[in-house]
Tab-separated table of C-alpha atoms in Angstrom:
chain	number	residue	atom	x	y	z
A	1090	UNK	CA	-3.418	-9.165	17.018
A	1091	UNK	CA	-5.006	-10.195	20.331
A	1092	UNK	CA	-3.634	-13.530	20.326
A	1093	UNK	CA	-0.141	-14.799	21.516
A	1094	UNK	CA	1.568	-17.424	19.446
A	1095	UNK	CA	5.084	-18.029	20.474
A	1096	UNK	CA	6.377	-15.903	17.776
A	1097	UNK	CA	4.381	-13.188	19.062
A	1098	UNK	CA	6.031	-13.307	21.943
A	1099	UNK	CA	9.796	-13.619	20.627
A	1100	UNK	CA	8.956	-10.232	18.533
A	1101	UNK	CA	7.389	-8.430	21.604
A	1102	UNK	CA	10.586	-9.810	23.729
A	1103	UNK	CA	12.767	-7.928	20.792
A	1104	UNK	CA	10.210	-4.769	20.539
A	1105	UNK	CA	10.578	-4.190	24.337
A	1106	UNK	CA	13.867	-3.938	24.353
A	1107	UNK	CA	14.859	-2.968	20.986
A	1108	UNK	CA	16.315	0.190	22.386
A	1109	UNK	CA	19.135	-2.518	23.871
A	1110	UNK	CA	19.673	-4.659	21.436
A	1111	UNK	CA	20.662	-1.741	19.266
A	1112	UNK	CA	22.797	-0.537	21.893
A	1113	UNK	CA	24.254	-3.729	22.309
A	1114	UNK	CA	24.554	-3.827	18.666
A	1115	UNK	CA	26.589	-0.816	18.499
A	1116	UNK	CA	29.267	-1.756	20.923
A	1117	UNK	CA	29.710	-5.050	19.216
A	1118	UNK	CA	29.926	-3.131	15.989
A	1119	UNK	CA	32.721	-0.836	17.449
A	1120	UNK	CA	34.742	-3.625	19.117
A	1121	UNK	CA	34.894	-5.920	15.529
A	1122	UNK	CA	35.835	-2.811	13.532
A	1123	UNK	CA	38.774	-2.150	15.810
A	1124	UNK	CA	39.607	-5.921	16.801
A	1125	UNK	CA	38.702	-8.093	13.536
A	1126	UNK	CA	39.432	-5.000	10.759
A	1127	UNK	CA	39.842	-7.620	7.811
A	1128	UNK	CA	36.770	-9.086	8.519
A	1129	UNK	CA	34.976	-5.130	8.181
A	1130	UNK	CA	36.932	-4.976	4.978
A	1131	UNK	CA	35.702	-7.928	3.529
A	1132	UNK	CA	32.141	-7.284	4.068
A	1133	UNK	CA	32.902	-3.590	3.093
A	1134	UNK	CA	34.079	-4.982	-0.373
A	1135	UNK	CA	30.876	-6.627	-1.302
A	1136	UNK	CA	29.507	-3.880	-3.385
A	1137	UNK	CA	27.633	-3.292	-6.749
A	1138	UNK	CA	26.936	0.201	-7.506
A	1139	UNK	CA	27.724	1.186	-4.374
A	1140	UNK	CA	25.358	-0.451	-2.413
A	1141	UNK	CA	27.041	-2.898	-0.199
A	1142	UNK	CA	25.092	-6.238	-0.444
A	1143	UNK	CA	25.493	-7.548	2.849
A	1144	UNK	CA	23.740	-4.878	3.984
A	1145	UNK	CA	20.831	-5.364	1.180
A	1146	UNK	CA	20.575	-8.620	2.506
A	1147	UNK	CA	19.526	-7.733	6.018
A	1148	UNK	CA	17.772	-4.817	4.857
A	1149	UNK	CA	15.800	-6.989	2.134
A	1150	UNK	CA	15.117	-9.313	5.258
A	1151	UNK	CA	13.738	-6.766	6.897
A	1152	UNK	CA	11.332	-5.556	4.714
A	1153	UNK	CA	9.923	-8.943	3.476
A	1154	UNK	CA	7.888	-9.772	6.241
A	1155	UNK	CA	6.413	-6.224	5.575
A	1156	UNK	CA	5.763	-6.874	2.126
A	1157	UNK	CA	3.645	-10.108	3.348
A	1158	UNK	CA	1.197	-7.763	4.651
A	1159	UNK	CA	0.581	-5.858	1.644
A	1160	UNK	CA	-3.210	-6.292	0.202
A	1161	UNK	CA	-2.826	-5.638	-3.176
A	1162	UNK	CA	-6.293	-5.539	-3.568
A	1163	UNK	CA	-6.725	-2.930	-1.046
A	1164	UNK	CA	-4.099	-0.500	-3.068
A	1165	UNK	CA	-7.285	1.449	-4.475
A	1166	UNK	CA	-8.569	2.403	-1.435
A	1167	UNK	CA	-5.379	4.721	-0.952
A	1168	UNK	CA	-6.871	7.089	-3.767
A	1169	UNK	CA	-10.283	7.348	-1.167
A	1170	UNK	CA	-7.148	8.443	2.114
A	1171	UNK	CA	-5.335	10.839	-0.225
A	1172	UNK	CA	-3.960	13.207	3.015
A	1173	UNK	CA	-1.671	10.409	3.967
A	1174	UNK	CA	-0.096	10.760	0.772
A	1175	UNK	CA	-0.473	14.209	0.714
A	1176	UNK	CA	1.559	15.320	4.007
A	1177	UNK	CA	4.222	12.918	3.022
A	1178	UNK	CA	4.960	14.456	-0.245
A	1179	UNK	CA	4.853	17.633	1.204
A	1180	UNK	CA	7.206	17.742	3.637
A	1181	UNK	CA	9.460	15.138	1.920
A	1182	UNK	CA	10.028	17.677	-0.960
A	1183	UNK	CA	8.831	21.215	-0.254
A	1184	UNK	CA	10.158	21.512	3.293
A	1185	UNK	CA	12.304	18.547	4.389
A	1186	UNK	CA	15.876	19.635	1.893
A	1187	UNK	CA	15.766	23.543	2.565
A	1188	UNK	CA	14.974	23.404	6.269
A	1189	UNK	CA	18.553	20.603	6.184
A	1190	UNK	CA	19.970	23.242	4.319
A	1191	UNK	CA	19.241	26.017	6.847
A	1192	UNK	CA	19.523	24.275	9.648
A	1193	UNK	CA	23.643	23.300	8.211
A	1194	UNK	CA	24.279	27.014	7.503
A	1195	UNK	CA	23.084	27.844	11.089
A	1196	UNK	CA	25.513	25.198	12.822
A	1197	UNK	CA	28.152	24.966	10.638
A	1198	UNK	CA	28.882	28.570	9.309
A	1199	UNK	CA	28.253	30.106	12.799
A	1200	UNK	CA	26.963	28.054	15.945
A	1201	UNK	CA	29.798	25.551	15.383
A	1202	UNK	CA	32.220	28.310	13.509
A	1203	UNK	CA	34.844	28.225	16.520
A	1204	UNK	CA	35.382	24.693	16.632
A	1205	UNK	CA	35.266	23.566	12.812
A	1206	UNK	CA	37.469	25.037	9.910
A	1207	UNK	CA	35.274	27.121	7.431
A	1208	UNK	CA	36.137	24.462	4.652
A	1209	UNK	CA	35.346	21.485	6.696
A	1210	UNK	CA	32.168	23.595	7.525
A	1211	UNK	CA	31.578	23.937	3.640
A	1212	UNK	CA	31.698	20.165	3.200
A	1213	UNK	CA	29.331	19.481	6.415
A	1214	UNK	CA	26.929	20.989	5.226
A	1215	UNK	CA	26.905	19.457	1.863
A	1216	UNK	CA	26.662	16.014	3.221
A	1217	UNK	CA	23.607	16.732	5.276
A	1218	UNK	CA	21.696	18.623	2.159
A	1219	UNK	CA	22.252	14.860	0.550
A	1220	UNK	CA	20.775	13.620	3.413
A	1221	UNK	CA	17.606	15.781	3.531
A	1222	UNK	CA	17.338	15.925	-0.157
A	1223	UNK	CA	17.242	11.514	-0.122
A	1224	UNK	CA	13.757	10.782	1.764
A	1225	UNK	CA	13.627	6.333	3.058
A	1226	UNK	CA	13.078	3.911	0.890
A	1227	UNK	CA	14.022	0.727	2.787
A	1228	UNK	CA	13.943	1.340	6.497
A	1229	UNK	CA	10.688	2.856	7.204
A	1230	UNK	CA	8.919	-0.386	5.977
A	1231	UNK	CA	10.737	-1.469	9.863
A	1232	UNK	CA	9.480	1.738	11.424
A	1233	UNK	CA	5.860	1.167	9.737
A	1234	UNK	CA	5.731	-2.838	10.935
A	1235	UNK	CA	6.290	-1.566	14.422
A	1236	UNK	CA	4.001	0.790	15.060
A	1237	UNK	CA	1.722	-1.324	13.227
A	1238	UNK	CA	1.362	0.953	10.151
A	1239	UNK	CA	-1.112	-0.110	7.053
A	1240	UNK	CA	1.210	-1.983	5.049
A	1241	UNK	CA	-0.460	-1.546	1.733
A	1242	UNK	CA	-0.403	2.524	2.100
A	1243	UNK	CA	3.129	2.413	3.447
A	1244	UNK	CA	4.510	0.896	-0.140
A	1245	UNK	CA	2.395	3.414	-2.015
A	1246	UNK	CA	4.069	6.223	-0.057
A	1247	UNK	CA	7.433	5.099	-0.637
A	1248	UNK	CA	6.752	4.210	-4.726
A	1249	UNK	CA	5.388	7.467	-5.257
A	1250	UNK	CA	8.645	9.555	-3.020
A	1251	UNK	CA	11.149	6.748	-5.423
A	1252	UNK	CA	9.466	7.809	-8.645
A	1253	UNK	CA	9.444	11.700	-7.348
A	1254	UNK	CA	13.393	10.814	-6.253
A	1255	UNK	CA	14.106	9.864	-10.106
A	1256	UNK	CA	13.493	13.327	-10.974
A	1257	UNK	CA	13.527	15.472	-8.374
A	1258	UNK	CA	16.840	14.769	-6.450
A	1259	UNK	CA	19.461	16.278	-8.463
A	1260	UNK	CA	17.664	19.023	-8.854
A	1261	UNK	CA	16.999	20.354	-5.343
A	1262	UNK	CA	20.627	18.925	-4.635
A	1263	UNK	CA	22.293	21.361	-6.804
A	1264	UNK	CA	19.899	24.339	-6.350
A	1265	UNK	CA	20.702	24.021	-2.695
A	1266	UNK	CA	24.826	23.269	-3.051
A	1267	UNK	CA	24.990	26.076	-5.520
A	1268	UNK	CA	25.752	24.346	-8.534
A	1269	UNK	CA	24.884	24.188	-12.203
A	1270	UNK	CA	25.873	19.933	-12.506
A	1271	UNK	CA	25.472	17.059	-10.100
A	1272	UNK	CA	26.753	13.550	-10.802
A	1273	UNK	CA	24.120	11.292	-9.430
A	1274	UNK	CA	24.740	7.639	-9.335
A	1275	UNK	CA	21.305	6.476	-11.196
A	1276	UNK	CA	22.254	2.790	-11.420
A	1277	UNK	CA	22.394	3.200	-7.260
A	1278	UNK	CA	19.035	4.332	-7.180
A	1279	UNK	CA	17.451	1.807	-9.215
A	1280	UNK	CA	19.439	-1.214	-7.928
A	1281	UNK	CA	18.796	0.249	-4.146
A	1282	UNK	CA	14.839	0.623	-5.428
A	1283	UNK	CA	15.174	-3.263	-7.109
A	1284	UNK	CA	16.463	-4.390	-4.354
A	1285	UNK	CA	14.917	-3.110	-1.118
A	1286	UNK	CA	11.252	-2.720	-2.870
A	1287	UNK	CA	10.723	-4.536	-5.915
A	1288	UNK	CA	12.009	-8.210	-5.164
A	1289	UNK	CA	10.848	-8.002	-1.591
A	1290	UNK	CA	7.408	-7.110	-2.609
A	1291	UNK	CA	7.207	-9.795	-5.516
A	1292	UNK	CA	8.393	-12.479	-2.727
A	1293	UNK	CA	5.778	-11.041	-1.037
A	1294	UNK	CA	2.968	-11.090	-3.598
A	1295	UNK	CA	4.562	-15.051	-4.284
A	1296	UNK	CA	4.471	-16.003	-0.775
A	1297	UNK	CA	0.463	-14.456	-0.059
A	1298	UNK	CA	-0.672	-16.652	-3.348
A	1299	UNK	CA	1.007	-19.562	-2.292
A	1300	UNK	CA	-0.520	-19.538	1.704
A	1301	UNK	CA	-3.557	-18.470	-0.535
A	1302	UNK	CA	-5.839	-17.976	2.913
A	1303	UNK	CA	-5.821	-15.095	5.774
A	1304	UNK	CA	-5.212	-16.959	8.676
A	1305	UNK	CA	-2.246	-18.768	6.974
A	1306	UNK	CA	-1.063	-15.816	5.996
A	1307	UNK	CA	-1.380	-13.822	9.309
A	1308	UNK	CA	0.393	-16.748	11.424
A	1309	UNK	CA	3.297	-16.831	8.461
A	1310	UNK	CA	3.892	-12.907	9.129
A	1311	UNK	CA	4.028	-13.709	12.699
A	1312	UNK	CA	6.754	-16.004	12.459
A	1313	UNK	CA	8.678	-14.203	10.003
A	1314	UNK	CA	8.382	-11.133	11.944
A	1315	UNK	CA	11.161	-11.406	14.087
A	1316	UNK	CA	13.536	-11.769	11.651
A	1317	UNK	CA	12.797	-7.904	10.893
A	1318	UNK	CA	14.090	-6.724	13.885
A	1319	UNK	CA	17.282	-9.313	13.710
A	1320	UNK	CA	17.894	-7.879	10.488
A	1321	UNK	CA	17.903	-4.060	11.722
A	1322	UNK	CA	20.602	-5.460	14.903
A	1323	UNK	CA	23.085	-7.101	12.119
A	1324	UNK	CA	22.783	-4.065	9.781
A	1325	UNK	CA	23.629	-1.438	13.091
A	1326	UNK	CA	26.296	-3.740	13.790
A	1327	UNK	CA	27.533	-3.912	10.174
A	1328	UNK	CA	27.483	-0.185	9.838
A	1329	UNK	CA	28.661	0.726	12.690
A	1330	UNK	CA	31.837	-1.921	12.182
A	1331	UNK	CA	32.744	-0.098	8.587
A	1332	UNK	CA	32.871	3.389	10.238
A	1333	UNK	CA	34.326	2.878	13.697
A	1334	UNK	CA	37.513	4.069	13.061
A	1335	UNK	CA	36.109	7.422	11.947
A	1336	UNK	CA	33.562	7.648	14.685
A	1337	UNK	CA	36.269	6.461	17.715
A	1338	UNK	CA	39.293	9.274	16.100
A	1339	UNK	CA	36.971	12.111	15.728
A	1340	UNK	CA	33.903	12.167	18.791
A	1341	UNK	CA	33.727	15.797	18.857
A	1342	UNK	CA	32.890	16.420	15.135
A	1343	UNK	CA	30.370	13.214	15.111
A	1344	UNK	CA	28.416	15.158	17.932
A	1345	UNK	CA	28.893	18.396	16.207
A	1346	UNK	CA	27.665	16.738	12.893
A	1347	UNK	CA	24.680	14.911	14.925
A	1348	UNK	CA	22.804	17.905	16.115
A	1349	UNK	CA	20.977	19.321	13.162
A	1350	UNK	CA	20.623	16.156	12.015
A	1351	UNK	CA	18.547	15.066	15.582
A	1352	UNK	CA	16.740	18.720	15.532
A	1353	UNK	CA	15.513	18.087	11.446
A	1354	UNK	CA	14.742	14.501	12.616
A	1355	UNK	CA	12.402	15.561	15.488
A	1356	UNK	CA	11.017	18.585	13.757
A	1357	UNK	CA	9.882	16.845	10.629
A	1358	UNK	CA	8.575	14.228	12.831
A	1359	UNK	CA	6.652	16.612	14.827
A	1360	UNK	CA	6.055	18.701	11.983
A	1361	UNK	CA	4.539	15.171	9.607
A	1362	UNK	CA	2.765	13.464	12.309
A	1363	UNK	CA	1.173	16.821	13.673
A	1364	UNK	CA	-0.443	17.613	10.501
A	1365	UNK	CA	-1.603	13.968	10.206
A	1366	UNK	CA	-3.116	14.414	13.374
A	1367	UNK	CA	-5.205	17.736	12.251
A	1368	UNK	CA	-5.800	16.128	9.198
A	1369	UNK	CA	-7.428	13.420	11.185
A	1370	UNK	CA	-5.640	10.989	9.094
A	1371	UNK	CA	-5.614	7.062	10.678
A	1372	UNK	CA	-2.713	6.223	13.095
A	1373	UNK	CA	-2.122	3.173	10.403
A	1374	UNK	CA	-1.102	5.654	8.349
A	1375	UNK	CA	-0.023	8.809	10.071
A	1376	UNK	CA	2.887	6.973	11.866
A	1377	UNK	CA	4.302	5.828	8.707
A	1378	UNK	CA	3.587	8.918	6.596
A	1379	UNK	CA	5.532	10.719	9.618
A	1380	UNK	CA	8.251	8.215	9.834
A	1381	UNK	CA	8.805	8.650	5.792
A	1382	UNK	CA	9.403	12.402	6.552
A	1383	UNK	CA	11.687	11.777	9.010
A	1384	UNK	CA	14.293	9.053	8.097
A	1385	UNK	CA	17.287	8.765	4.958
A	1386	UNK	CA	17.929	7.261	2.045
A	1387	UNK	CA	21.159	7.117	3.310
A	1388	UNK	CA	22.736	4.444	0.631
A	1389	UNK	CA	21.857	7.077	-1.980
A	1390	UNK	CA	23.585	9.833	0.150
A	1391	UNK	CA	26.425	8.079	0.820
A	1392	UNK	CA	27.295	7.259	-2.397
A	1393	UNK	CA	26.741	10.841	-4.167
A	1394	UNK	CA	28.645	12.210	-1.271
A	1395	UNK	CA	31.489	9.744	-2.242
A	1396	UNK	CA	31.378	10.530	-5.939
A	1397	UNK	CA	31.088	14.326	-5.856
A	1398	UNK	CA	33.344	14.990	-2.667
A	1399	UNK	CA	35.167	11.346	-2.096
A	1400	UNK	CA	35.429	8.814	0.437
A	1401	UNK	CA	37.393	10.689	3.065
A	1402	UNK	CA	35.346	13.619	2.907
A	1403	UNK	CA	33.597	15.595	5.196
A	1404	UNK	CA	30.517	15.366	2.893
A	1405	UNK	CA	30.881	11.631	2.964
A	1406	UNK	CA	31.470	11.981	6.907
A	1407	UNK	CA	28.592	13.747	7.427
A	1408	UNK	CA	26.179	11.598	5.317
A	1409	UNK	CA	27.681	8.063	7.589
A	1410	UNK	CA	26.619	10.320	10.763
A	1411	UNK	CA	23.105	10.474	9.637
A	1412	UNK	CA	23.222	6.239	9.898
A	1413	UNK	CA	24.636	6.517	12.891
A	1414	UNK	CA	21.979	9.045	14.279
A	1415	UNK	CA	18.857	7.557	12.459
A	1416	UNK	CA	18.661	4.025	14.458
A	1417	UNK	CA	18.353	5.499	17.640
A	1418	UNK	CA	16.086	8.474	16.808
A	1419	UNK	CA	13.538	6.714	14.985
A	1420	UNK	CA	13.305	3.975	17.863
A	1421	UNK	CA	12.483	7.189	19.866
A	1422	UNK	CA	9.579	8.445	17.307
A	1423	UNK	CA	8.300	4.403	17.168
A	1424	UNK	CA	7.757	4.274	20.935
A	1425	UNK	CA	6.433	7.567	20.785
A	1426	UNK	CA	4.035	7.247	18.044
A	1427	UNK	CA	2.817	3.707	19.741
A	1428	UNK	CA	2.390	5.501	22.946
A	1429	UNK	CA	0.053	8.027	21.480
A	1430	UNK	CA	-1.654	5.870	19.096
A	1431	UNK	CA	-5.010	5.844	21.138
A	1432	UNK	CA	-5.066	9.949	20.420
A	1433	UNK	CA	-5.658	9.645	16.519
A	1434	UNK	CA	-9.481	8.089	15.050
């Protein structure tokens, strides 16, 4: 938009320093998990399935001004841009769990084998091949709005990865953990896929018929915008207030955990949005198809680590480290994907 309304401004004020606010965020997180702990325990036990709903709240808030944007009438032309889709796909499902995998074994079994026991090793690396095995659902509608990705494409990409999820998660999971069963929460993935996709997109489809015109529409999304980024501060802050505990009696591990999980996130990244590039794909929809590749469906891991390993495991540690890591990371790959945005057609 060339313009500058006043909520224009409040969202560039919050893009510019995002990297802060999330910072900020953190601390604050921290300090009420170790000074107000019933207060972490209360919002920790609103849950259905799982999914804690004070969370789905902010992250549903997040994604609505997203789903706004979204054209329906413009979902055809995605079938005339099929590389988009195509990268995407690719690395979410044919390179994206195994590379986790290796990348685990490596650390875990022998860069790391001095400081971590071989069967806190073994559970490691089972919480981050949930992680790499779980491509976003929720979040990277954020990461598309700001690097100003094609919101109509970005909700194709992530219908198509939940409908390949259905079927294709416990599958790779157990191929890769070396089992012959899996017990995957399914009525987590379809209220997670209810609640950060389908609602948010009806509200959306509800609120573009009711503003019925463009410019109505475009100055509504620029209001609501900012709310997107609030959203993303509370949920860091939430998060990071149900695990600090964990994360302020056990630094060395969280680092040890965090390193594959930064190298995957950068690789795939690089890996995603390099293709794009060659592919000469649009940066609407190369910075979103990378982002896709990149980030977690960290609800779903969290809870599969809980119910195959349980909540104090080092599964279900590793999988709350990916959270931890992802914020930060992806703010990196946003500012670096607007900063080369002028390279792509």
């Amino acid at each position: 938009m060339t313009d500058t309304t006043p909520a224009d401004s409040v969202l560039g004020t919050f893009e510019r320093y995002l990297t802060l606010w999330v910072a900020l965020a953190m601390i604050a997180g921290l300090a009420i998990g170790a000074f107000a702990p019933e207060l972490v325990q209360a919002i920790a036990a609103v849950e259905v399935a799982n999914i804690n709903l004070v969370v789905a709240v902010l992250i549903w808030a997040m994604v609505y001004p997203m789903m706004v944007g979204v054209d329906f009438g413009a979902v055809a032309g995605v079938a005339r841009q099929p590389r988009g889709l195509i990268v995407t796909l690719v690395v979410n499902w044919l390179i994206k769990p195994f590379t986790m995998a290796l990348l685990a074994v490596l650390f875990f079994d022998y860069v790391f084998a001095p400081w971590i026991a071989p069967e806190d090793a073994a559970q490691y690396t089972a919480g981050l091949i949930l992680l790499g095995a779980a491509p976003c659902t929720a979040m990277v509608f954020v990461w598309s709005q700001l690097t100003r990705g094609d919101a109509t494409y970005t909700l194709v990409q992530v219908s198509v990865n939940d409908l390949i999820m259905v079927v294709a998660f416990a599958p790779i999971v157990a191929f890769l953990l070396g089992v012959t069963e899996i017990s995957v929460p399914w009525e987590t993935l379809v209220l997670a896929t209810v609640l950060y996709v389908v609602l948010p997109l009806v509200a959306g489809l509800l609120t573009r018929r009711v503003l019925a015109s463009p410019q109505a529409i475009e100055a509504f999304t620029a209001r609501v915008k900012p709310w997107s980024v609030v959203g993303l501060i509370a949920t860091v802050a939430i998060l990071f207030g149900l695990q600090g505990e964990v994360i302020l009696s056990r630094p060395l591990v969280i680092a040890l955990i965090a390193v594959p999980i930064v190298i995957q996130s950068y690789g795939m990244f690089a890996l995603a949005y390099g293709a794009a590039y060659a592919l000469k794909v649009p940066h609407r929809i190369a910075a979103p198809c990378a982002m896709i590749g990149t980030s977690n469906f960290f609800e779903l891991a969290v809870a599969v680590a809980i119910s195959l390993f349980g909540l104090t495991s080092g599964a279900a540690l590793a999988t709350v480290v990916g959270v931890l890591v992802e914020v930060p990371v992806m703010l990196s790959l946003v500012a670096f994907a607007n900063r080369t945005r002028a390279r792509f057609a």
